Amino acid sequence: MKIIAYFVSSIFMEKEVLLEIKNLVTEFKTEDEYIKAVNDVSFTLHKGETIGIVGESGSGKSVTSLSVMALIPNPPGRVSGGEILYKDKNGKIVDLVKAPETVMRGYRGNEIAMIFQEPMTSLNPVIKCGEQVMEALVLHKKMSKKEARLKTLELFREVQLPTPELMMDRYPHQISGGQKQRVMIAMAISCDPKILIADEPTTALDVTVQKTILDLMQKLQQEHNMGIMFITHDLGVIAELADRVVVMYKGKIVEQGNVLDIFSNPQHPYTKSLLACRPPLDMRVKRLPVVSDFMIRHEDGEIEEIKRDVNEALKNVMVTKEERIAQHKELYQRDKILELRNVKTWFPAEKTMFGKVLNWTKAVDDVSFDIFEGETLGLVGESGCGKSTLGRTILKLTEAKEGQIFYRRQEILRMKESDFRSLRKDIQIIFQDPYSSLNPRLTIGDALMEPMTVHGIGKNNSDRKKLVLELLDKVGLEYKYYSRYPHEFSGGQRQRVCIARALSLNPKFIICDESVSALDVSVQAQVLNLLNDLKKEFKFTYIFISHDLSVVKFMSDRMVVMNQGKIEEMGDADEIYNHPKSEYTQRLISSIPKGRAADIKKHLEEKNKSHSFNDWLKTPEKD
């Protein structure tokens, strides 16, 4: 009877408040004025609850978390208004805005922990992974080095790192991205914090690794009963993890509520746009809806809502099965533009002292397929599967060990570089990271003009400048950007510049290597639409490489699934998604965050049952 009574009462029982943010204002000083990055933000975090904070880059979500941690650099930043009320382990309520640095130093890592987006920049590259976790235990828990080592081993097992003993003595560069993120999680939970802030912890990870990290965080939350602030730009990820959602736009909260309500009945046009711009999995669409399809932001900051429903927006651009069959019938009657025959790209893994290779890493292992003119072929798989190496091999940026590659019936692998140089105009690549792809010392105009000069396009610089301005217009950038440098652009704008540079040589074949993986979902939708529009206008052929199967499905006519250097499965993109044959492909598809109402309900029910039972177990027996 006591168990039944507890479960009934727990439904109505108010959970303990851990953090209450009231009217928070955080601003940064420019040359002329202070800009409000966070403007009058208020929400509450309870014990055992996960709040998902979602929005585009620049919405203020990360600045909100840094304000909680008192990590806003001053100057140029400052928290100029509001309160951040935190209930510490002693039950004392402290305003973190007014707390001195000595107090915050005791809270950071110990009571309020944070997992940052990029683990490689958060971990010290010259200190072993185990020692970095031990450091927090020695500092906050006053453990001896022996006690800290044993506790770290226990934590590495808890976050499911393989061979914890070996991981203790490895440096960050010696482990994978998913493993680095697990080390960061172990460090964050090492002192049993009351609050865990996760700032985009899965953005750069494969969907399978992302799923394991999300599952791990749910498991750890249930065991430790932490409050979690989970920050992301992807509402699909939020659906897998959160109890409540806070949607931020331009520094303000535009909507907040129960995760099921937000997904099933979004009220604000911005929330609707974030839900709609994710590539749909249950239908084929011509283009992805974008923010401007749902709202217009005027110069005075006022938002004008365009009365549209998410499902209506998608149905208006839907491709029927009959339309797709007709498109493919015409497509696969065209000539083949690229043919791969038994391509192998191997790297030496182990050598003798005399240079003889003992073992090979088989990055690409006996791969064969054809691509037709005007087709988009999707290459998908986890990191390390060989998809990017294959793209570089096609471009002769990486040398193949064996096999043949024919471009318009010309065998290119054994072609002299002097002969291949003329073909380089036809075959271009758009890389994953636009910032590292652009020379920081060249203006955008010079960066776009440079390949034209090398390949003799245009009569003179004046002629080439006209072509560059036309390219900027094609990719949706204003003429005024011609004289600006890469650091003056957002991520989405830089990617548009890289697309313009790929177009500058009038190519016929473009390889897009993870070209949207680092972008917000709303910006990603704009770039994907742009790539498809340019394909129609210029009759491009694409290889689209990504670890995100939902994006590849949207972009591709056919799909190639790679695993450990080999082709796991190949065929029509929709057919592979709807009827995957291999176990590996099935696992990739099952790992995609779906954001369906039925899944959200199930997740919330399971979480409530688990929390209720754990709370009951911890309740002392009373007569």
XYZ file of C-alpha atoms in Angstrom:
623
model
C 0.000 0.000 0.000
C 2.841 2.357 0.822
C 4.311 1.915 -2.709
C 0.943 2.682 -4.329
C 0.381 5.679 -2.058
C 3.850 7.011 -2.852
C 3.403 6.748 -6.604
C 0.036 8.520 -6.396
C 1.389 11.302 -4.190
C 4.526 11.744 -6.311
C 2.400 12.801 -9.275
C 1.175 15.844 -7.347
C 4.286 16.482 -5.276
C 6.304 19.582 -6.189
C 9.942 18.769 -6.876
C 12.729 20.638 -5.114
C 13.827 23.833 -6.898
C 17.585 23.807 -7.598
C 17.954 26.921 -9.719
C 15.696 29.897 -10.349
C 16.680 32.463 -12.958
C 14.745 35.724 -12.661
C 14.833 38.495 -15.311
C 18.466 37.791 -16.236
C 20.218 40.393 -18.405
C 23.741 39.730 -19.729
C 25.316 42.253 -22.076
C 28.564 42.863 -23.959
C 30.206 46.212 -24.671
C 30.949 47.237 -28.242
C 32.705 50.438 -29.299
C 29.501 52.461 -29.011
C 27.073 50.636 -26.729
C 26.170 47.582 -24.681
C 24.439 44.759 -26.631
C 22.056 42.542 -24.651
C 22.958 38.909 -25.446
C 20.471 37.708 -22.795
C 17.478 39.970 -22.243
C 15.029 39.427 -19.350
C 15.261 35.614 -19.216
C 13.421 33.682 -16.479
C 12.971 29.936 -15.857
C 13.276 27.356 -13.060
C 15.195 24.054 -12.864
C 13.993 21.327 -10.473
C 15.793 18.347 -8.979
C 15.815 15.371 -11.368
C 14.516 17.515 -14.240
C 16.016 18.172 -17.659
C 15.363 21.545 -19.254
C 16.184 21.781 -22.945
C 17.327 25.254 -24.036
C 17.062 25.519 -27.806
C 17.756 28.213 -30.392
C 20.099 29.255 -33.185
C 23.655 30.490 -32.701
C 23.411 33.958 -31.185
C 20.109 33.272 -29.434
C 21.747 33.622 -25.992
C 21.480 30.028 -24.797
C 25.225 29.500 -24.174
C 25.585 32.973 -22.625
C 22.774 32.028 -20.204
C 24.710 28.945 -19.073
C 27.975 30.890 -18.745
C 26.130 33.475 -16.645
C 25.065 30.693 -14.258
C 28.689 29.565 -13.983
C 29.902 33.193 -13.586
C 32.211 32.692 -16.558
C 31.241 35.821 -18.517
C 34.527 37.647 -19.279
C 34.456 41.137 -17.796
C 35.297 43.214 -19.802
C 33.641 43.180 -22.289
C 30.707 41.272 -20.747
C 28.689 41.678 -17.569
C 25.514 40.427 -15.892
C 23.707 43.745 -15.488
C 20.325 42.652 -14.175
C 18.274 39.910 -12.591
C 18.973 37.106 -10.134
C 20.313 33.541 -10.378
C 19.139 31.843 -7.187
C 20.851 28.522 -6.429
C 20.119 26.127 -3.561
C 23.511 24.658 -2.590
C 24.309 21.304 -0.957
C 23.900 22.839 2.493
C 20.380 24.056 1.640
C 21.512 27.693 1.518
C 19.994 29.866 -1.257
C 22.683 31.989 -2.941
C 22.346 34.641 -5.662
C 25.131 33.622 -8.066
C 25.109 37.077 -9.665
C 26.345 38.601 -6.396
C 28.437 35.639 -5.151
C 32.179 36.423 -4.797
C 34.676 34.496 -6.935
C 35.886 32.477 -3.927
C 32.355 31.113 -3.441
C 31.892 30.389 -7.162
C 35.186 28.526 -7.248
C 33.787 26.164 -4.648
C 30.578 25.643 -6.655
C 32.090 25.197 -10.133
C 32.753 21.551 -10.875
C 31.781 20.605 -7.342
C 28.073 21.535 -7.248
C 27.440 22.975 -10.738
C 29.306 21.153 -13.514
C 29.496 21.851 -17.247
C 30.134 19.784 -20.372
C 31.310 21.933 -23.272
C 30.583 21.448 -26.986
C 34.086 20.570 -28.155
C 35.811 18.143 -25.772
C 39.181 18.417 -27.526
C 39.460 22.115 -26.651
C 38.160 21.494 -23.115
C 40.681 18.759 -22.289
C 44.345 19.593 -21.710
C 46.266 17.942 -24.597
C 49.439 17.359 -22.522
C 47.769 15.720 -19.494
C 46.487 12.133 -19.461
C 42.699 11.690 -19.377
C 42.724 9.965 -15.995
C 44.835 12.670 -14.362
C 42.444 15.393 -15.551
C 39.511 13.731 -13.772
C 41.644 12.984 -10.692
C 42.561 16.682 -10.436
C 38.909 17.644 -9.748
C 38.580 14.946 -7.068
C 41.778 15.989 -5.294
C 40.775 19.678 -5.421
C 37.100 19.455 -4.396
C 36.851 16.158 -2.502
C 40.277 16.363 -0.829
C 41.058 12.775 -1.888
C 44.528 11.286 -1.940
C 45.939 10.442 -5.396
C 45.342 6.731 -4.770
C 41.695 7.325 -3.767
C 41.203 9.679 -6.728
C 42.609 7.069 -9.164
C 40.254 4.364 -7.875
C 37.290 6.768 -8.069
C 38.249 7.803 -11.624
C 38.370 4.149 -12.709
C 34.911 3.711 -11.213
C 33.668 6.806 -13.101
C 35.171 5.579 -16.405
C 33.253 2.327 -15.947
C 30.086 4.277 -15.120
C 30.294 6.295 -18.361
C 30.958 3.032 -20.223
C 34.445 3.795 -21.522
C 36.092 0.662 -22.947
C 39.160 -0.646 -21.050
C 39.099 2.032 -18.295
C 42.593 1.055 -17.094
C 44.059 1.871 -20.512
C 41.964 5.040 -20.877
C 43.461 6.369 -17.627
C 46.880 6.656 -19.277
C 45.843 7.895 -22.715
C 46.073 11.476 -23.934
C 43.008 13.177 -25.482
C 44.356 12.893 -29.062
C 44.626 9.105 -28.675
C 40.872 8.517 -28.222
C 37.787 9.088 -30.413
C 35.399 12.056 -30.212
C 32.734 10.003 -28.442
C 35.279 8.721 -25.917
C 36.548 12.268 -25.257
C 32.982 13.348 -24.548
C 32.617 10.450 -22.068
C 35.794 11.600 -20.292
C 34.241 15.081 -20.034
C 31.036 13.589 -18.598
C 33.061 11.549 -16.065
C 34.844 14.752 -15.026
C 31.532 16.630 -14.760
C 29.843 14.043 -12.501
C 32.983 13.236 -10.474
C 31.975 15.454 -7.549
C 28.301 14.427 -7.655
C 26.998 17.879 -8.727
C 23.428 18.987 -8.160
C 23.274 20.671 -11.581
C 24.828 19.549 -14.869
C 24.979 22.031 -17.766
C 25.535 20.354 -21.152
C 26.339 22.901 -23.895
C 25.859 21.268 -27.329
C 27.597 18.057 -26.126
C 26.544 15.946 -29.140
C 26.584 18.411 -32.069
C 29.712 17.072 -33.797
C 29.044 13.382 -33.035
C 27.647 10.606 -35.242
C 23.988 9.749 -34.648
C 24.923 6.394 -33.091
C 27.469 7.971 -30.728
C 24.998 10.781 -30.014
C 22.342 8.244 -29.009
C 24.713 6.453 -26.614
C 25.686 9.803 -25.034
C 22.019 10.813 -24.616
C 21.161 7.390 -23.135
C 24.148 7.692 -20.800
C 23.091 11.148 -19.599
C 19.555 9.891 -18.871
C 20.967 6.930 -16.947
C 23.332 9.125 -14.907
C 20.571 11.609 -14.144
C 18.334 8.868 -12.778
C 21.163 7.504 -10.616
C 22.380 10.885 -9.325
C 19.032 12.767 -9.457
C 20.719 15.822 -11.001
C 19.038 18.780 -12.615
C 20.236 19.106 -16.226
C 20.314 22.161 -18.489
C 20.763 20.729 -21.992
C 21.640 23.329 -24.635
C 21.262 22.560 -28.340
C 20.049 23.981 -31.651
C 18.321 20.692 -32.537
C 14.789 20.159 -31.244
C 15.028 16.489 -32.269
C 17.700 15.908 -29.618
C 15.596 17.774 -27.041
C 12.706 15.357 -27.679
C 14.909 12.445 -26.641
C 15.982 13.931 -23.326
C 14.066 16.928 -21.948
C 11.074 17.298 -19.628
C 10.564 20.974 -20.420
C 11.745 23.182 -23.278
C 12.878 26.823 -23.322
C 13.023 28.315 -26.844
C 15.320 31.354 -27.188
C 15.544 33.861 -30.025
C 17.697 36.997 -30.148
C 18.394 36.869 -26.403
C 14.787 36.386 -25.292
C 12.576 33.442 -24.392
C 9.838 33.259 -27.022
C 8.215 30.065 -25.727
C 8.605 27.559 -22.908
C 6.623 24.592 -21.690
C 6.270 20.832 -21.423
C 8.244 19.020 -24.145
C 5.138 17.222 -25.419
C 3.153 20.476 -25.682
C 5.979 22.206 -27.544
C 6.240 19.396 -30.105
C 2.555 18.694 -30.570
C 1.234 22.263 -30.409
C 3.974 24.926 -30.847
C 2.648 28.475 -30.390
C 5.439 30.812 -31.519
C 6.301 31.007 -35.248
C 10.017 30.620 -34.448
C 9.371 27.318 -32.625
C 7.304 26.153 -35.598
C 10.170 26.990 -37.956
C 12.725 25.058 -35.860
C 10.466 21.996 -35.956
C 9.767 22.315 -39.691
C 13.333 22.897 -40.926
C 14.588 19.490 -39.727
C 14.704 17.089 -42.729
C 11.498 14.993 -42.452
C 11.931 11.238 -42.278
C 8.434 10.119 -43.204
C 8.087 12.020 -46.501
C 10.093 13.323 -49.462
C 10.096 17.137 -49.937
C 11.430 19.426 -52.693
C 12.776 21.995 -50.230
C 12.974 22.470 -46.484
C 10.882 25.170 -44.783
C 12.996 27.950 -43.233
C 12.430 30.593 -40.545
C 11.258 33.194 -43.093
C 8.383 30.862 -44.065
C 6.902 31.359 -40.579
C 7.922 34.848 -39.470
C 9.379 38.159 -40.605
C 11.614 40.159 -38.262
C 11.441 43.877 -38.997
C 14.286 46.363 -38.458
C 12.709 47.612 -35.223
C 12.827 44.027 -33.844
C 9.089 43.394 -34.143
C 8.115 39.886 -35.302
C 5.356 39.498 -37.878
C 3.858 36.015 -37.821
C 2.994 34.231 -41.056
C 0.036 32.019 -40.158
C 1.341 28.601 -41.120
C 1.154 25.142 -39.633
C 4.245 22.873 -39.591
C 2.465 19.983 -41.356
C 0.916 22.362 -43.896
C 4.340 23.831 -44.720
C 5.762 20.358 -45.385
C 2.788 19.099 -47.413
C 3.048 22.103 -49.755
C 6.542 20.985 -50.844
C 5.984 17.215 -50.776
C 7.180 14.997 -53.660
C 4.821 12.144 -54.547
C 6.071 8.621 -55.176
C 4.973 8.897 -58.832
C 6.944 12.146 -59.302
C 10.086 10.575 -57.853
C 9.782 7.470 -60.077
C 9.428 9.691 -63.160
C 12.456 11.810 -62.124
C 14.610 8.731 -61.617
C 13.508 7.111 -64.874
C 14.845 10.147 -66.753
C 17.933 10.495 -64.505
C 19.230 6.946 -64.951
C 19.027 7.126 -68.734
C 21.790 9.763 -68.728
C 25.516 9.132 -69.162
C 27.688 8.099 -66.241
C 29.908 10.943 -65.054
C 31.946 8.927 -62.527
C 32.792 5.209 -62.286
C 34.682 3.617 -59.395
C 36.119 0.118 -59.777
C 37.569 -1.770 -56.774
C 39.103 1.359 -55.209
C 41.372 0.744 -52.212
C 42.981 3.473 -50.104
C 45.173 1.977 -47.375
C 47.478 3.679 -44.875
C 50.468 2.069 -43.127
C 49.496 1.182 -39.545
C 52.737 -0.507 -38.500
C 56.239 -0.549 -40.028
C 59.572 -2.241 -39.332
C 62.630 -0.129 -38.574
C 63.565 -0.497 -42.265
C 60.220 0.907 -43.438
C 58.535 -2.345 -44.455
C 54.785 -2.189 -43.805
C 53.549 -4.917 -41.438
C 49.897 -3.824 -41.111
C 47.575 -1.571 -43.079
C 44.632 0.604 -42.047
C 42.090 -0.110 -44.781
C 40.280 3.262 -44.923
C 38.658 2.434 -48.287
C 38.545 -1.262 -49.104
C 37.369 -2.461 -52.527
C 34.674 0.151 -53.256
C 32.806 0.211 -56.593
C 29.851 2.315 -57.806
C 28.732 4.629 -60.645
C 27.250 8.130 -60.587
C 25.024 9.535 -63.332
C 25.056 13.127 -64.611
C 22.800 15.305 -62.435
C 22.544 12.740 -59.640
C 23.145 13.323 -55.934
C 24.757 10.251 -54.380
C 24.764 10.238 -50.581
C 27.690 8.704 -48.691
C 26.745 7.981 -45.083
C 28.351 6.198 -42.134
C 29.982 6.752 -38.771
C 33.276 8.619 -38.321
C 36.121 6.414 -39.499
C 34.004 4.478 -42.020
C 36.069 5.814 -44.947
C 33.564 8.188 -46.598
C 35.740 11.346 -46.428
C 38.858 9.410 -47.481
C 36.923 8.135 -50.506
C 35.960 11.711 -51.416
C 39.580 12.843 -51.184
C 40.705 9.820 -53.232
C 38.314 10.775 -56.052
C 39.871 14.257 -56.080
C 43.402 12.772 -55.984
C 44.063 14.619 -52.710
C 44.759 11.194 -51.176
C 46.584 8.504 -53.162
C 44.739 5.249 -53.870
C 46.569 1.947 -53.421
C 44.570 0.066 -56.048
C 41.570 0.386 -58.333
C 40.326 2.629 -61.118
C 38.315 5.872 -61.193
C 36.869 7.089 -64.492
C 35.644 10.696 -64.879
C 33.738 11.042 -68.152
C 35.441 7.797 -69.271
C 38.939 9.165 -68.517
C 40.940 7.092 -66.010
C 42.212 9.684 -63.529
C 44.141 7.780 -60.836
C 47.131 7.186 -63.092
C 46.786 10.467 -64.971
C 49.752 12.829 -64.704
C 49.121 15.818 -62.441
C 49.803 18.201 -65.336
C 47.043 16.476 -67.355
C 44.685 16.250 -64.365
C 45.045 19.958 -63.562
C 42.653 20.928 -66.341
C 40.050 18.528 -64.871
C 40.347 20.089 -61.413
C 38.128 22.928 -62.656
C 35.352 20.385 -63.232
C 35.651 18.583 -59.866
C 35.378 20.713 -56.719
C 34.936 20.083 -52.991
C 33.140 21.928 -50.174
C 34.787 21.034 -46.850
C 33.202 20.587 -43.410
C 34.813 23.557 -41.665
C 34.459 26.743 -43.733
C 36.657 28.780 -41.367
C 39.745 26.584 -41.823
C 39.016 26.379 -45.576
C 39.374 30.150 -46.014
C 42.597 32.143 -45.722
C 42.014 34.537 -42.771
C 44.284 37.153 -44.400
C 42.345 37.320 -47.665
C 39.107 39.234 -48.144
C 36.186 37.223 -49.477
C 36.526 38.933 -52.849
C 40.210 37.952 -53.137
C 39.483 34.388 -51.960
C 36.897 33.935 -54.718
C 39.010 35.646 -57.369
C 42.183 33.635 -56.645
C 41.140 30.317 -58.316
C 39.772 32.280 -61.301
C 43.185 33.927 -61.755
C 45.043 30.600 -61.479
C 42.815 28.921 -64.103
C 42.582 31.930 -66.423
C 38.864 32.624 -66.025
C 37.910 36.186 -67.011
C 39.887 38.632 -69.163
C 41.232 40.747 -66.273
C 40.642 41.538 -62.579
C 37.815 43.935 -63.402
C 36.054 41.171 -65.334
C 36.709 38.684 -62.533
C 35.332 41.077 -59.917
C 32.026 41.191 -61.822
C 31.939 37.375 -61.802
C 32.646 37.329 -58.033
C 29.797 39.764 -57.340
C 27.474 37.572 -59.428
C 28.564 34.533 -57.364
C 27.885 36.335 -54.080
C 24.392 37.129 -55.326
C 23.869 33.485 -56.356
C 24.643 32.206 -52.850
C 22.528 34.871 -51.123
C 25.276 37.250 -49.915
C 25.244 41.033 -50.384
C 27.807 42.853 -52.537
C 29.089 44.750 -49.473
C 30.641 41.477 -48.200
C 33.210 41.549 -51.034
C 35.788 43.423 -48.916
C 35.166 41.638 -45.614
C 37.361 38.983 -43.976
C 36.254 35.440 -42.938
C 36.127 36.268 -39.205
C 33.440 38.890 -39.892
C 30.911 36.253 -41.017
C 28.679 33.755 -39.246
C 29.169 30.001 -39.812
C 26.329 29.830 -42.309
C 27.635 32.833 -44.252
C 31.166 31.349 -44.364
C 29.733 28.120 -45.763
C 27.981 30.159 -48.487
C 31.358 31.739 -49.317
C 32.900 28.258 -49.649
C 30.040 27.223 -51.953
C 30.669 30.371 -54.041
C 34.373 29.492 -54.247
C 33.523 25.980 -55.452
C 31.267 27.549 -58.126
C 33.929 30.049 -59.230
C 35.484 27.558 -61.697
C 32.164 26.499 -63.286
C 32.452 22.872 -62.089
C 30.288 19.945 -63.206
C 30.886 17.679 -60.201
C 30.995 18.757 -56.521
C 31.823 16.721 -53.414
C 30.143 18.111 -50.276
C 32.148 16.687 -47.353
C 30.121 17.165 -44.120
C 29.394 20.666 -45.419
C 26.408 21.331 -43.103
C 27.231 19.228 -40.019
C 28.430 22.175 -37.908
C 25.488 24.466 -38.764
C 22.300 25.235 -36.833
C 19.319 23.280 -38.180
C 17.702 26.492 -39.468
C 20.885 27.608 -41.283
C 21.444 24.014 -42.427
C 18.010 24.080 -44.117
C 18.924 27.276 -45.994
C 22.259 25.830 -47.215
C 20.674 22.518 -48.286
C 17.984 24.397 -50.232
C 20.703 26.535 -51.834
C 22.687 23.453 -52.927
C 19.567 21.950 -54.506
C 18.661 25.233 -56.266
C 22.191 25.531 -57.684
C 22.079 21.895 -58.822
C 18.932 22.594 -60.871
C 20.332 25.823 -62.337
C 23.812 24.585 -63.261
C 23.071 20.838 -63.779
C 25.562 19.801 -61.061
C 26.318 16.262 -59.936
C 26.944 15.843 -56.184
C 28.501 13.357 -53.830
C 27.003 14.367 -50.490
C 29.008 13.027 -47.526
C 27.538 13.124 -44.021
C 27.161 11.117 -40.820
C 23.578 12.448 -40.551
C 21.352 9.952 -42.354
C 18.286 12.249 -42.263
C 20.186 14.975 -44.175
C 21.582 12.448 -46.677
C 18.093 11.008 -47.240
C 16.712 14.480 -48.022
C 19.522 15.368 -50.444
C 20.120 12.067 -52.236
C 18.721 10.144 -55.157
C 20.703 7.065 -54.153
C 22.549 6.324 -50.936
C 25.735 4.387 -50.154
C 26.132 3.223 -46.543
C 29.795 2.663 -45.599
C 31.205 0.721 -42.654
C 34.888 0.046 -41.954
C 35.963 1.005 -45.464
C 33.446 -1.191 -47.287
C 30.002 -0.627 -48.801
C 27.443 -1.992 -46.368
C 24.390 -1.196 -48.493
C 23.581 0.781 -51.658
C 20.326 1.763 -53.383
C 17.473 4.281 -53.565
C 17.670 6.634 -50.553
C 14.005 6.236 -49.573
C 14.088 2.465 -50.033
C 17.166 2.106 -47.788
C 15.573 4.271 -45.089
C 12.202 2.479 -45.193
C 13.546 -1.059 -45.704
C 17.178 -1.288 -44.533
C 18.688 -4.715 -45.173
C 21.871 -4.683 -43.091
C 21.952 -4.647 -39.297
C 24.418 -1.729 -39.392
C 22.041 0.453 -41.452
C 19.156 -0.462 -39.159
C 21.229 0.699 -36.186
C 22.042 4.023 -37.913
C 18.366 4.662 -38.658
C 17.168 3.716 -35.174
C 19.651 6.234 -33.693
C 18.146 9.257 -35.505
C 16.171 11.517 -33.110
C 12.622 11.322 -34.502
C 10.796 13.882 -32.315
C 7.501 11.973 -32.569
C 4.763 12.593 -29.991
C 4.409 8.854 -29.218
C 8.155 8.562 -28.463
C 8.066 11.663 -26.242
C 5.109 10.280 -24.238
C 6.894 6.954 -23.749
C 10.118 8.694 -22.671
C 8.281 10.901 -20.129
C 6.297 7.956 -18.690
C 9.425 5.820 -18.262
C 11.327 8.713 -16.685
C 8.514 9.509 -14.213
C 8.254 5.855 -13.155
C 12.008 5.598 -12.683
C 12.242 8.842 -10.662
C 9.253 7.916 -8.515
C 10.679 4.503 -7.667
C 14.192 5.850 -6.971
C 12.740 8.547 -4.697
C 10.650 5.942 -2.852
C 13.707 3.724 -2.316
C 15.519 6.661 -0.701
C 12.551 7.506 1.569
C 13.103 6.271 5.154
C 10.567 3.723 6.369
C 7.878 5.361 8.525
C 5.100 3.818 10.619
